[in-house]
Coordinates of C-alpha atoms in Angstrom, one line a residue:
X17 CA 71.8 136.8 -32.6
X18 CA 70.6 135.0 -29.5
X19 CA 73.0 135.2 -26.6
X20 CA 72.4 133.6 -23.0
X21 CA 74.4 133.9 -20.0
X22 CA 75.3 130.2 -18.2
X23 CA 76.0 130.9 -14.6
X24 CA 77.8 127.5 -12.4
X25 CA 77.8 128.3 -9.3
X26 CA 79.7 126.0 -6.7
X27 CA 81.1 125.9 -3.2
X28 CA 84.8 127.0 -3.8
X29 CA 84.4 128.8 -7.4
X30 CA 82.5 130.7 -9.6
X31 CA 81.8 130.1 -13.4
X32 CA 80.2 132.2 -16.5
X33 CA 79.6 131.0 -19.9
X34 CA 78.5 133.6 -22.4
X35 CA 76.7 131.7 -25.5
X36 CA 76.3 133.6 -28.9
X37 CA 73.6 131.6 -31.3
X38 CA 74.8 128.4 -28.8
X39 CA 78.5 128.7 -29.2
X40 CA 80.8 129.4 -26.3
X41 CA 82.5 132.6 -26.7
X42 CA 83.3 133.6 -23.2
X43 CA 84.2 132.0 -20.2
X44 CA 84.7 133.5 -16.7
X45 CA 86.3 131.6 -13.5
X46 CA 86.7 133.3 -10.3
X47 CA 87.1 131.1 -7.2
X48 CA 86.2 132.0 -3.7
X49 CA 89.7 132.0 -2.0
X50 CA 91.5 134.1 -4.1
X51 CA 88.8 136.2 -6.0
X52 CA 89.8 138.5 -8.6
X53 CA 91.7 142.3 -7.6
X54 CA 91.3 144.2 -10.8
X55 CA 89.4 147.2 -10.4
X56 CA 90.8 147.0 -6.4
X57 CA 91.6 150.3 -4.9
X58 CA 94.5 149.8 -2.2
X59 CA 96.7 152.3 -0.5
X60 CA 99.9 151.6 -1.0
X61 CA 103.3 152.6 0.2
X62 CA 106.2 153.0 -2.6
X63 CA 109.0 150.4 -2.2
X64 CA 111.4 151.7 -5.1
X65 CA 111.9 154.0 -7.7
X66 CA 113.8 152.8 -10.3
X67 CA 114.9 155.9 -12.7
X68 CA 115.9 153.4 -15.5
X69 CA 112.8 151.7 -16.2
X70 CA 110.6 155.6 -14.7
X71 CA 108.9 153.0 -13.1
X72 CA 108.0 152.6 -9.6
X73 CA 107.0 149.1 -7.5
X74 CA 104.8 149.8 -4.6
X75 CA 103.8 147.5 -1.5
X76 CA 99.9 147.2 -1.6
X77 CA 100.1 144.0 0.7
X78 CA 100.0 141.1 -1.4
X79 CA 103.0 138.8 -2.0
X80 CA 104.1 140.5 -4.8
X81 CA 105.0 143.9 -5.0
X82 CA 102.7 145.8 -8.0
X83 CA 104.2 147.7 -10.7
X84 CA 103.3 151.4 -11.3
X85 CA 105.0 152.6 -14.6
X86 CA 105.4 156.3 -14.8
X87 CA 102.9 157.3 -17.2
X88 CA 100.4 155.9 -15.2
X89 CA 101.1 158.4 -12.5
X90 CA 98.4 161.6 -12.4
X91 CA 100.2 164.6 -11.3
X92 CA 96.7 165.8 -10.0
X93 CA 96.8 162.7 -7.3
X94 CA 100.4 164.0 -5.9
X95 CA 100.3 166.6 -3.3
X96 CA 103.7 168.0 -4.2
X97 CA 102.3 171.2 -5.6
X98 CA 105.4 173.3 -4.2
X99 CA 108.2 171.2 -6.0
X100 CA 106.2 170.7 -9.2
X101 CA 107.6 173.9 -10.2
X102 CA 110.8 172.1 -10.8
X103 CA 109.8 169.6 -12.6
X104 CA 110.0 169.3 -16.3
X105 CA 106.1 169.5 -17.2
X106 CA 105.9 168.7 -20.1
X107 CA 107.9 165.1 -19.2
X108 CA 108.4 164.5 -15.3
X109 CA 110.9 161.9 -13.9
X110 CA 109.2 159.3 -11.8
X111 CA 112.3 160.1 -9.2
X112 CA 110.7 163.3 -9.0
X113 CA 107.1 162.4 -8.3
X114 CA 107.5 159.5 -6.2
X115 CA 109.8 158.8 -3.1
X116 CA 110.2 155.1 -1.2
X117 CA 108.1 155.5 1.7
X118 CA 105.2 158.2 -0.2
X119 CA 102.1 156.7 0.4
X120 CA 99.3 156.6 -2.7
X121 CA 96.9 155.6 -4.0
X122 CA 96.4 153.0 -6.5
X123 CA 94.1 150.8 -8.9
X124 CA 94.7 147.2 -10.0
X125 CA 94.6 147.4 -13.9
X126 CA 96.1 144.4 -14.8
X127 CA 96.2 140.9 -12.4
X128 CA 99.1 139.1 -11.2
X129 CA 100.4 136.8 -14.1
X130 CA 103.2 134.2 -13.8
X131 CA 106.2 135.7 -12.0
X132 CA 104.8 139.3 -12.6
X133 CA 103.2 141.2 -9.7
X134 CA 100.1 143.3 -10.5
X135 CA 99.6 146.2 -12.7
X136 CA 98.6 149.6 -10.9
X137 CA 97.3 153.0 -11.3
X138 CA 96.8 156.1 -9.9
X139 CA 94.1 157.3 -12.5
X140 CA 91.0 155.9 -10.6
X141 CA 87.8 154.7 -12.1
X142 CA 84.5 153.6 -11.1
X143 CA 82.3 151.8 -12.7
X144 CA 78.8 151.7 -12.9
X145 CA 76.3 150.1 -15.7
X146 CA 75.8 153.1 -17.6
X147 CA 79.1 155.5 -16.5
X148 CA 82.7 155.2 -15.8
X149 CA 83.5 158.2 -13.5
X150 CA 87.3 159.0 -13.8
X151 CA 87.8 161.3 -10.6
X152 CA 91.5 162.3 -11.6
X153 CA 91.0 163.0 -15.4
X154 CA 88.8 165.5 -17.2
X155 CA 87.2 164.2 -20.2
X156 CA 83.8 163.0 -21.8
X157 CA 83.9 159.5 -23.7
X158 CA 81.0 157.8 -25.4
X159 CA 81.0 154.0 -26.2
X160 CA 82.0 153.5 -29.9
X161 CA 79.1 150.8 -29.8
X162 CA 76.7 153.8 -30.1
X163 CA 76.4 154.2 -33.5
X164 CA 73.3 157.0 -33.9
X165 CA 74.9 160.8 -34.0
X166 CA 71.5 161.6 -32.3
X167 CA 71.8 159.7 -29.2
X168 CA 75.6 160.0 -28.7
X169 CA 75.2 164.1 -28.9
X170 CA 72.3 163.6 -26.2
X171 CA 74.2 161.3 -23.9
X172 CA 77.4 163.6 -24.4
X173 CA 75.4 166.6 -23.6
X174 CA 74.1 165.0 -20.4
X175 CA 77.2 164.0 -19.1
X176 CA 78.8 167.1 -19.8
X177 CA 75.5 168.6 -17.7
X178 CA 76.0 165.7 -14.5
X179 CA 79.7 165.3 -14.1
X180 CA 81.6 166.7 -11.2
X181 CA 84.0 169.8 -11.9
X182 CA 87.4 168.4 -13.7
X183 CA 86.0 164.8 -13.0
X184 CA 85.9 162.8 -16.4
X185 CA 83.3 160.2 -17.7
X186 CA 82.8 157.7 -20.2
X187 CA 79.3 156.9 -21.1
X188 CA 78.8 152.8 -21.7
X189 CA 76.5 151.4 -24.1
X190 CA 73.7 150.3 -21.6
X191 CA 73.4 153.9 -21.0
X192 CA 72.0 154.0 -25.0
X193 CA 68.2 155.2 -24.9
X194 CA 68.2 155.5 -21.1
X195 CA 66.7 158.6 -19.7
X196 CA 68.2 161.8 -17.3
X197 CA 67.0 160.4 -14.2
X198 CA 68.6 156.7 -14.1
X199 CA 71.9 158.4 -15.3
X200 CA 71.8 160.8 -12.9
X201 CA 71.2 158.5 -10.1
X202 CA 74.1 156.2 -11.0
X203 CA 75.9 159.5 -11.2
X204 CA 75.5 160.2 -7.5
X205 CA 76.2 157.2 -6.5
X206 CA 79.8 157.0 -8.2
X207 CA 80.2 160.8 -7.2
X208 CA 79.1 159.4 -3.4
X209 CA 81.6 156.2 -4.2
X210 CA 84.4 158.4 -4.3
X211 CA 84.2 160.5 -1.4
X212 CA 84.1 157.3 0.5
X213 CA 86.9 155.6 -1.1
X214 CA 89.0 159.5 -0.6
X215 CA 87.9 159.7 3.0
X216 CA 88.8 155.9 4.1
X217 CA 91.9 156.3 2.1
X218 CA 92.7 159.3 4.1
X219 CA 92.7 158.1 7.3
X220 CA 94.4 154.3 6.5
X221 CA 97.8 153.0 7.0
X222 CA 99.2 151.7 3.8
X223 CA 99.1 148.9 2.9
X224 CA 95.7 148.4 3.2
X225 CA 92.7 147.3 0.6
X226 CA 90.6 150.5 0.6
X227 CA 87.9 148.9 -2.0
X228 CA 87.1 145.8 -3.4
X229 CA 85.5 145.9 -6.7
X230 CA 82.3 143.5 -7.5
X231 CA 82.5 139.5 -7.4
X232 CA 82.4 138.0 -10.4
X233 CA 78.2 137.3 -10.4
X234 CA 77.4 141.2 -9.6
X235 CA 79.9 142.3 -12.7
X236 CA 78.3 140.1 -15.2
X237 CA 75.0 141.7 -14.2
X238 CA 76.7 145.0 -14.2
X239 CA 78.4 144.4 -17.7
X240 CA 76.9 141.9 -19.5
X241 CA 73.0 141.0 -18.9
X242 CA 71.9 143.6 -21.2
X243 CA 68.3 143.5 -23.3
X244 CA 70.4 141.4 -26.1
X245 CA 70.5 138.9 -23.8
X246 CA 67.6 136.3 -23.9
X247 CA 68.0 134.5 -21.0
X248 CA 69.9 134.4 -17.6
X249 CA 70.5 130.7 -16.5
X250 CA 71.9 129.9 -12.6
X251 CA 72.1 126.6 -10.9
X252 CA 71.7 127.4 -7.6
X253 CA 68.5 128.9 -5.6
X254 CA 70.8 131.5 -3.9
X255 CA 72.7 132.8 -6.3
X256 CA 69.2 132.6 -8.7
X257 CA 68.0 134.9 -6.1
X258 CA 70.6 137.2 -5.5
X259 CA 70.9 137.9 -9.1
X260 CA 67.1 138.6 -9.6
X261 CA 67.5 141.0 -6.1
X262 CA 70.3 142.7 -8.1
X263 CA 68.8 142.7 -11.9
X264 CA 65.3 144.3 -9.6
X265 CA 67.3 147.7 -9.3
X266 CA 69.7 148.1 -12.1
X267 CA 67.4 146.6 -14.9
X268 CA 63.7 146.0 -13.8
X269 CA 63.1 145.2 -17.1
X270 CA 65.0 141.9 -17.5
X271 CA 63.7 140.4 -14.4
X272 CA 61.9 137.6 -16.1
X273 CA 65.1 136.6 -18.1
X274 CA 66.7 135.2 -15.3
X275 CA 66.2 131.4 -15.0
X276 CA 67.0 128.6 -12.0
X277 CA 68.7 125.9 -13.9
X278 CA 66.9 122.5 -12.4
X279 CA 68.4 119.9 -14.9
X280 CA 69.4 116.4 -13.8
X281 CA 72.8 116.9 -15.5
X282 CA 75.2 120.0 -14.6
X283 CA 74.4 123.4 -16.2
X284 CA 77.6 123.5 -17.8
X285 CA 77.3 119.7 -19.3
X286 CA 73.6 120.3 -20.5
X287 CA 74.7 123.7 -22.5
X288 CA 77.7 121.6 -23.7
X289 CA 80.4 123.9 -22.0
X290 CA 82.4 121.6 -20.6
X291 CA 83.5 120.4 -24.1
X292 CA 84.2 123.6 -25.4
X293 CA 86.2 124.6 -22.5
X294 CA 88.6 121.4 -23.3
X295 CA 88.8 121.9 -26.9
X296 CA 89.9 126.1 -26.0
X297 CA 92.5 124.1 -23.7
X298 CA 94.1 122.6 -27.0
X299 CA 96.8 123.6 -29.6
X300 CA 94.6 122.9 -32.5
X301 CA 91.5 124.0 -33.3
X302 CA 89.9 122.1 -36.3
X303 CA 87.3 124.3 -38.6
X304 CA 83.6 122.8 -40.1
X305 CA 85.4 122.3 -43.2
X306 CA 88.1 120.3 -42.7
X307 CA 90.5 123.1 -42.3
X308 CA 92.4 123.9 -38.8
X309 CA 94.4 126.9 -36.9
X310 CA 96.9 126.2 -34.5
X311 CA 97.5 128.7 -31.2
X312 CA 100.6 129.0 -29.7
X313 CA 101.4 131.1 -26.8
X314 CA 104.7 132.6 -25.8
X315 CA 105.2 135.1 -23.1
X316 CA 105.9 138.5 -25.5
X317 CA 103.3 137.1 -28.1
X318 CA 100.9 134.7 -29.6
X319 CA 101.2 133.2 -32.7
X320 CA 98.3 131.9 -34.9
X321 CA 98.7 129.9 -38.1
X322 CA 95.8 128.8 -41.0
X323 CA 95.7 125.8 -42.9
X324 CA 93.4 123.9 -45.4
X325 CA 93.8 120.5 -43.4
X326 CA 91.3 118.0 -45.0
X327 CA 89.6 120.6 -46.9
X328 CA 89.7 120.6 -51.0
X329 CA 87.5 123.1 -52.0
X330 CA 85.3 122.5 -54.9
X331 CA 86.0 125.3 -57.6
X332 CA 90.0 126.0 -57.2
X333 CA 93.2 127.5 -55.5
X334 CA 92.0 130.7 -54.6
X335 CA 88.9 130.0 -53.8
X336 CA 89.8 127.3 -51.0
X337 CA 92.4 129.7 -50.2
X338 CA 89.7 132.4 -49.4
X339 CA 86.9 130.2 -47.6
X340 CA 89.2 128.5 -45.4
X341 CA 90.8 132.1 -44.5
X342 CA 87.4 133.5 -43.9
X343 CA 85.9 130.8 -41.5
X344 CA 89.0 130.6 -40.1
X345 CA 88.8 134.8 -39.2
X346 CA 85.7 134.1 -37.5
X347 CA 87.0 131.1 -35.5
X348 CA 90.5 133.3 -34.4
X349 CA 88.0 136.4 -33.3
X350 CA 85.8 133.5 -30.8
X351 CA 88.8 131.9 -29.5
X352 CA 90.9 135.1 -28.6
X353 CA 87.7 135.7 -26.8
X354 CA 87.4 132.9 -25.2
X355 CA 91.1 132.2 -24.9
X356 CA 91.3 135.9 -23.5
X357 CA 94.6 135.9 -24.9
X358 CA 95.7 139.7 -24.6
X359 CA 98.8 141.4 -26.0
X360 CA 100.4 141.3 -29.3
X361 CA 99.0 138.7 -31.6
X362 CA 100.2 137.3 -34.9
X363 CA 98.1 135.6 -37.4
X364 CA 99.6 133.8 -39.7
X365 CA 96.5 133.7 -42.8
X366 CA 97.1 131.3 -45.8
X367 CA 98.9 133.8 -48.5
X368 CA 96.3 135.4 -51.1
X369 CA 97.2 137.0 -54.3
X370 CA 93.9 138.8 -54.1
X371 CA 94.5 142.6 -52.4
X372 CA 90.2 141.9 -52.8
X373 CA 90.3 138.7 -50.9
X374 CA 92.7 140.5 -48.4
X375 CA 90.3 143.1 -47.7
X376 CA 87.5 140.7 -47.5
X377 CA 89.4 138.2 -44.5
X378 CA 90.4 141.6 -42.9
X379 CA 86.9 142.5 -43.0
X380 CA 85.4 139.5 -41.1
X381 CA 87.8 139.4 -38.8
X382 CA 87.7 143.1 -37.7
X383 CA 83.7 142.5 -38.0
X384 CA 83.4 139.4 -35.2
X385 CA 85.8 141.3 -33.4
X386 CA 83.2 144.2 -32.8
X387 CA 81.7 141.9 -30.5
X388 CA 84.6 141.7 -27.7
X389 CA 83.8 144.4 -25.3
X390 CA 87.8 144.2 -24.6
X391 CA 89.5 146.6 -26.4
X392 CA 91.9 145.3 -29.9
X393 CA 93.4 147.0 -32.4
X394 CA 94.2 145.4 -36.0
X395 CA 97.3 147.3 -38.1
X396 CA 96.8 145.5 -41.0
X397 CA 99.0 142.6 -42.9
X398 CA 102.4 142.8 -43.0
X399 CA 104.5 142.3 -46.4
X400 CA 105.1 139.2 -44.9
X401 CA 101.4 138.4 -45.2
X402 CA 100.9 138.3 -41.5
X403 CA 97.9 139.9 -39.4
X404 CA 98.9 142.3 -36.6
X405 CA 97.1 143.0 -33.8
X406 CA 96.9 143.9 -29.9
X407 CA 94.4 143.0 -27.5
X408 CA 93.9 145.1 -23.7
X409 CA 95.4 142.0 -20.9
X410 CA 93.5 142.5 -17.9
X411 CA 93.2 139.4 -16.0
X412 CA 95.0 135.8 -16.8
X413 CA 93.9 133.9 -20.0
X414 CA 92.0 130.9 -19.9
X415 CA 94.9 128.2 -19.5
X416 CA 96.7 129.9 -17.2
X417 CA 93.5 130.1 -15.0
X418 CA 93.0 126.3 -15.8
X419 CA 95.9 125.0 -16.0
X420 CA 99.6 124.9 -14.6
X421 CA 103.2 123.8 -16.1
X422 CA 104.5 120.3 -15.3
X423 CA 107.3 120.7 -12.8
X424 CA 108.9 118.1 -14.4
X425 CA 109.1 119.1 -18.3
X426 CA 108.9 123.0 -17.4
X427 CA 105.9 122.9 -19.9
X428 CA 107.8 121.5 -22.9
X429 CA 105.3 118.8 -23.5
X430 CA 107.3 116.4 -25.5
X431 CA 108.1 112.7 -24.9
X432 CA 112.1 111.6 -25.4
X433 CA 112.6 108.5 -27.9
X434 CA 116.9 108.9 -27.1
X435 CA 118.0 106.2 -25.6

């Protein structure tokens, strides 16, 4: 599979196109006044506890209060060791861990979206190309994209070896084939991250921003220009620069994969992005064979649905039935990824009699899905013959980034014919 990395970078914003085989199947914006906040570390003052929803919404000093539900709340970050005694362990009350006014500190896991305020944490991590130290949690993770036994034994081992006492890790696939030495150096640094971001958070009034994570440029580097990727392509001199200045200490190796775009037309027009950014902007998504989905969004859910459209088949029922579904798996996997949509997803396949054919659309689905490094889970079809899965929501999807509801119609989209 060849995958390239589109960079467009502009005055007032950022964007990243991630190609697999030519085909958009990422898209990043990030623009220069607002910037992105997840993976922020503020400290932040508690406004409320509200014992109904053990929830808790603290003042980190943006418009919006964020939202800290009580299971993300590590006991180990609280400084109430006298009173813990009367506590229930084994379930604490968020009325009991947090007062208005108790200063903590806190992660941005999930952006602002719509009317919501952001998403926080206080279970910190940092994250590096090869590690994620976890200061507050003890534990040893290994990317499930390591497939050898072999390696994953030697990279658990080693982390096991490097971490700080009760300090957890989770070992990312660039670390895969890398040797003691690099992972130990990133390991200091995190380790030497940390004490920073404890000390300045010491000795701040909340609310204040204690770290800001990378810009949008440094964490595709960071996450995504790995040795699969065949080429790095950036239309501007500076930023060409910058990246090859970064790529120089984190990946020597991949230095000569980064490119300066010098094309008469824009970098996003010559790869043909700006076409497929339109069509992921649309309801209906027509398939090579004449067969179409259509996405709908609502705010608990979305809601895909398969059809034949145009297409016949050649042989019979079932057969149609079963191409159409499979092409159609592999279309819904590339525009959830490209959509970004997150949460609970419904996919409505064309029925199959088949339990085989079943198996088989499951299949493809769950295997394009193998190539979204965010997180989903599939539970299988329903008896009423629907797909459901979740997908982690971290940052906004791709419309709401792009687009925003008419003021007029509240976003119903539909023209009268009443009179």
């Amino acid at each position: 599979m060849k995958k390239e990395i589109v960079a467009d970078v502009g005055k007032d914003e950022v964007m990243v196109g991630i190609l697999e085989d030519g085909k958009l199947v990422e898209f990043f914006v990030e623009r220069k006044i607002s910037g992105s906040i997840a993976g922020n570390v503020y400290k932040g003052k508690v406004a409320n506890v509200l014992p109904g929803m053990q929830a808790a919404f603290v003042d980190i000093g943006l418009e919006k209060n964020a939202f800290l539900y009580v299971g993300d709340v590590n006991l180990e970050s609280l400084g109430n060791l006298n009173e813990r005694s009367e506590w229930n362990v084994e379930k604490p009350s968020i009325q009991d861990m947090l007062k208005p006014g108790q200063e903590i500190l806190v992660q941005v896991v999930k952006e602002p979206i719509g009317s919501k305020g952001a998403r926080v944490s206080t279970n910190i991590t940092l994250a590096g190309r090869y590690l994620v130290l976890m200061p507050r949690l003890d534990y040893v993770g290994i990317s499930r994209r390591i497939e050898k036994e072999e390696e994953r034994a030697r990279l658990k081992a080693l982390a096991e070896e490097l971490r700080p006492c009760r300090m957890g890790v989770i070992v990312r696939t660039a670390a895969e084939n890398r040797g003691e030495d690099e992972i130990k150096a990133e390991m200091d640094y995190l380790k030497n991250l940390w004490e920073e971001i404890k000390k300045k958070g010491q000795t701040s009034w909340a609310p204040k921003l204690i770290y800001k994570d990378m810009d949008l440029i440094e964490r595709i580097v960071r996450d995504v220009f790995t040795p699969e990727v065949t080429c790095f392509y950036i239309n501007t001199k500076e930023a060409f620069e910058r990246v090859v200045e970064i790529v120089s200490v984190i990946a020597p190796g991949l230095q000569e994969r980064v490119s300066l775009y010098n094309g008469e037309e824009s970098i996003f027009q010559y790869f043909d992005i700006t076409s497929e950014i339109e069509k992921a902007l649309r309801r209906k998504v027509w398939l090579k064979s004449g067969g179409y989905i259509v996405i709908d969004r609502t705010e608990a859910l979305t809601a895909i649905d398969v059809n034949t459209g145009k297409f016949t088949g050649d042989k019979d029922l079932e057969d149609t039935v079963l191409k159409t579904n499979l092409e159609a798996a592999k279309e819904i996997a590339r525009q959830i990824r490209l959509r970004d949509i997150g949460g609970i997803i419904i996919i409505d396949f064309i029925d199959m009699n088949s339990q085989e054919h079943r198996k088989m659309v499951i299949d493809a689905l769950e295997m394009e899905l193998k190539k979204d490094r965010t997180r989903t889970h599939i539970f299988g079809i329903t008896t009423l013959g629907l797909v459901e899965m979740t997908r982690k929501k971290v940052r906004q999807s791709l419309d709401e980034v792009l687009e925003r509801v008419c003021p007029y119609c509240d976003g119903k989209g539909k023209i009268g014919i009443l009179k």
